[in-house]
Every structure is written in structure tokens, then in C-alpha cells.
Amino acid sequence: PLTAREPLQRNREFCLFSLEKSNNCRVGQDNRFRFHKPWSLEGKANLSEFQLRRRMSISLRFMSKMTHPILNSQALDTLFLHARSHNGWLDKPVEDALLQQAWALARMGPTSANCSPMRVVFIKSEAAKARLQPALIEGNRAKTLSAPVTAIFANDSRFHDLLPKLFPHADARSWFAGPDKEAIAATTAFRNGTLQAAYFMLAARALGLDCGPMSGFDNALVDREFFPDGRIKSNFICNL
């Protein structure tokens, strides 16, 4: 299964992405951020799409004055506003290079202590789909078998073994290793693995793929078939 990202040299200018934190950053500080907060969706769940776009447009015009560029409306449509959970698929293959590109983007998203616990198995061949089929509920079988690719997003229970490489400036492995740390390790793996799977779907959409995530399957059966050593546990699956 694909593994985690390399550690990155952090740039303190990245704090400018957050209007709340920008005043604490002495590198490239911009005092325009001191008295303003970005527009949010809080309390706006009942807005029509027109109202949502209008308010976002106003907010984006203000945010365009920020140091870093923001996505245009077409990109936001692709990632959020026009994106749907797809159930029908083109009879067209998805190349491995495109999946690798999506992974390369997704793995750069932040996780706790850079733990990066998600592992992915891509189901493409007829033989692999036949192995997956018994674990699917009836309503998910046809759309999954017809999808060019099905990603099994899973979490590595031994993710902490890679922390000396991924988080080298502290003894982060000791935070999760040992029989008395199993609960916090499992919680950390599930939370951050789910977060990484969401990053992957956004990356896939950004690269032109549609996504159909689902949880209607037997996790235990998938684990026995694809992760028999017990170290890796399936989270959810996603057709692409």
C-alpha cells in the first residue's frame, strides 16, 4: 500500500493562510487582517445557490487582497458546489499515473504529528473486483463493479513506526507505541486516515475524476481478503 509523505521544512509565512493567526506571524505580517474575519457558512445552511454564490463573491473580492491567491469560482464548483457522489460511470479506464498524481497531492495534507496513517488499495481488474464483490451490500454492487477504479481507504495501526522519519524532531513514536497506547493510536489512525481520504477525494476531483464514496460494505470481510495480517483496517471505499 502507498505510504506517507516525507517531512517538510515548514515556512512561517504559511500562517498568512489564517486570518486569525496572521497577527502572530512576524514574517510578512499584514495588518489588514487585524480587524477582519473571513465570511463563513455558519448559520447560512438555508441559502439558495444564488445567494451562496453572491455572498461568496463578496467574500472572495475581499480575500483577493490577501497575500496568497485563492481559487476561482470554477475551481470551487469542481471541488464543492457542483461535485456529487456519482453512481454511474464512463466505460473509460483511469490510468495508474493519474491515481499516483492524486495520491501525491493528498499525502501533503496536514495530519496530527504528520502521522499519515492512510493506506490505499486500488481495485481495477476483474479478478480484484470479484474478491471485493462479496463484501458489498446489494445496492452497491452494480455501481462498484462498473466503476473503472474502486479505492479501499484503510488505516495502518502501526503508523507510528514511521514517525521517526515523518516527525523526526520529537520522539513521537512513544506517544502511540505500547499496549497501554492502543486506544489513542486507534483513534488517531481513524481520525487522520479519514481526513486523508477526504484529501484524496478533493485531489481526485481537482484532477478531473468523479468520486462515489460509500460505507455499505462488510469491513471485516474486506480486511480478511485484502489485509489478512490484521495490521491495516479498512475505513471506507470510493469508486472513481
mmCIF file of N, CA, C and O in Angstrom, residues 160 163-164 167-177:
data_model
loop_
_atom_site.group_PDB
_atom_site.id
_atom_site.type_symbol
_atom_site.label_atom_id
_atom_site.label_comp_id
_atom_site.label_asym_id
_atom_site.label_seq_id
_atom_site.Cartn_x
_atom_site.Cartn_y
_atom_site.Cartn_z
ATOM 1 N N HIS A 160 2.724 4.561 13.664
ATOM 2 C CA HIS A 160 3.733 5.220 14.500
ATOM 3 C C HIS A 160 5.140 4.700 14.249
ATOM 4 O O HIS A 160 6.114 5.354 14.625
ATOM 5 N N LEU A 163 7.005 7.302 12.337
ATOM 6 C CA LEU A 163 7.131 8.646 12.882
ATOM 7 C C LEU A 163 8.572 9.118 13.074
ATOM 8 O O LEU A 163 8.831 10.325 12.951
ATOM 9 N N PRO A 164 9.539 8.236 13.370
ATOM 10 C CA PRO A 164 10.923 8.741 13.422
ATOM 11 C C PRO A 164 11.368 9.385 12.111
ATOM 12 O O PRO A 164 12.233 10.273 12.121
ATOM 13 N N PHE A 167 8.260 12.567 11.604
ATOM 14 C CA PHE A 167 8.210 13.607 12.642
ATOM 15 C C PHE A 167 9.498 13.495 13.461
ATOM 16 O O PHE A 167 9.479 13.165 14.653
ATOM 17 N N PRO A 168 10.658 13.754 12.833
ATOM 18 C CA PRO A 168 11.944 13.405 13.438
ATOM 19 C C PRO A 168 12.394 14.281 14.588
ATOM 20 O O PRO A 168 13.315 13.902 15.314
ATOM 21 N N HIS A 169 11.764 15.426 14.786
ATOM 22 C CA HIS A 169 12.259 16.358 15.796
ATOM 23 C C HIS A 169 11.702 16.078 17.189
ATOM 24 O O HIS A 169 11.942 16.840 18.120
ATOM 25 N N ALA A 170 10.944 14.987 17.350
ATOM 26 C CA ALA A 170 10.450 14.586 18.673
ATOM 27 C C ALA A 170 10.281 13.071 18.684
ATOM 28 O O ALA A 170 10.191 12.433 17.629
ATOM 29 N N ASP A 171 10.238 12.509 19.863
ATOM 30 C CA ASP A 171 10.030 11.057 19.991
ATOM 31 C C ASP A 171 8.538 10.756 19.906
ATOM 32 O O ASP A 171 7.914 10.288 20.865
ATOM 33 N N ALA A 172 7.956 11.015 18.723
ATOM 34 C CA ALA A 172 6.509 10.874 18.558
ATOM 35 C C ALA A 172 6.057 9.422 18.583
ATOM 36 O O ALA A 172 4.910 9.145 18.935
ATOM 37 N N ARG A 173 6.926 8.509 18.249
ATOM 38 C CA ARG A 173 6.529 7.099 18.260
ATOM 39 C C ARG A 173 6.096 6.654 19.645
ATOM 40 O O ARG A 173 5.144 5.875 19.803
ATOM 41 N N SER A 174 6.759 7.174 20.666
ATOM 42 C CA SER A 174 6.440 6.776 22.036
ATOM 43 C C SER A 174 5.047 7.239 22.461
ATOM 44 O O SER A 174 4.487 6.726 23.430
ATOM 45 N N TRP A 175 4.463 8.201 21.753
ATOM 46 C CA TRP A 175 3.122 8.666 22.077
ATOM 47 C C TRP A 175 2.066 7.625 21.756
ATOM 48 O O TRP A 175 0.966 7.664 22.306
ATOM 49 N N PHE A 176 2.389 6.713 20.839
ATOM 50 C CA PHE A 176 1.384 5.770 20.346
ATOM 51 C C PHE A 176 1.775 4.300 20.479
ATOM 52 O O PHE A 176 0.922 3.433 20.336
ATOM 53 N N ALA A 177 3.059 4.018 20.718
ATOM 54 C CA ALA A 177 3.522 2.635 20.762
ATOM 55 C C ALA A 177 3.359 2.059 22.166
ATOM 56 O O ALA A 177 3.510 2.763 23.163
#
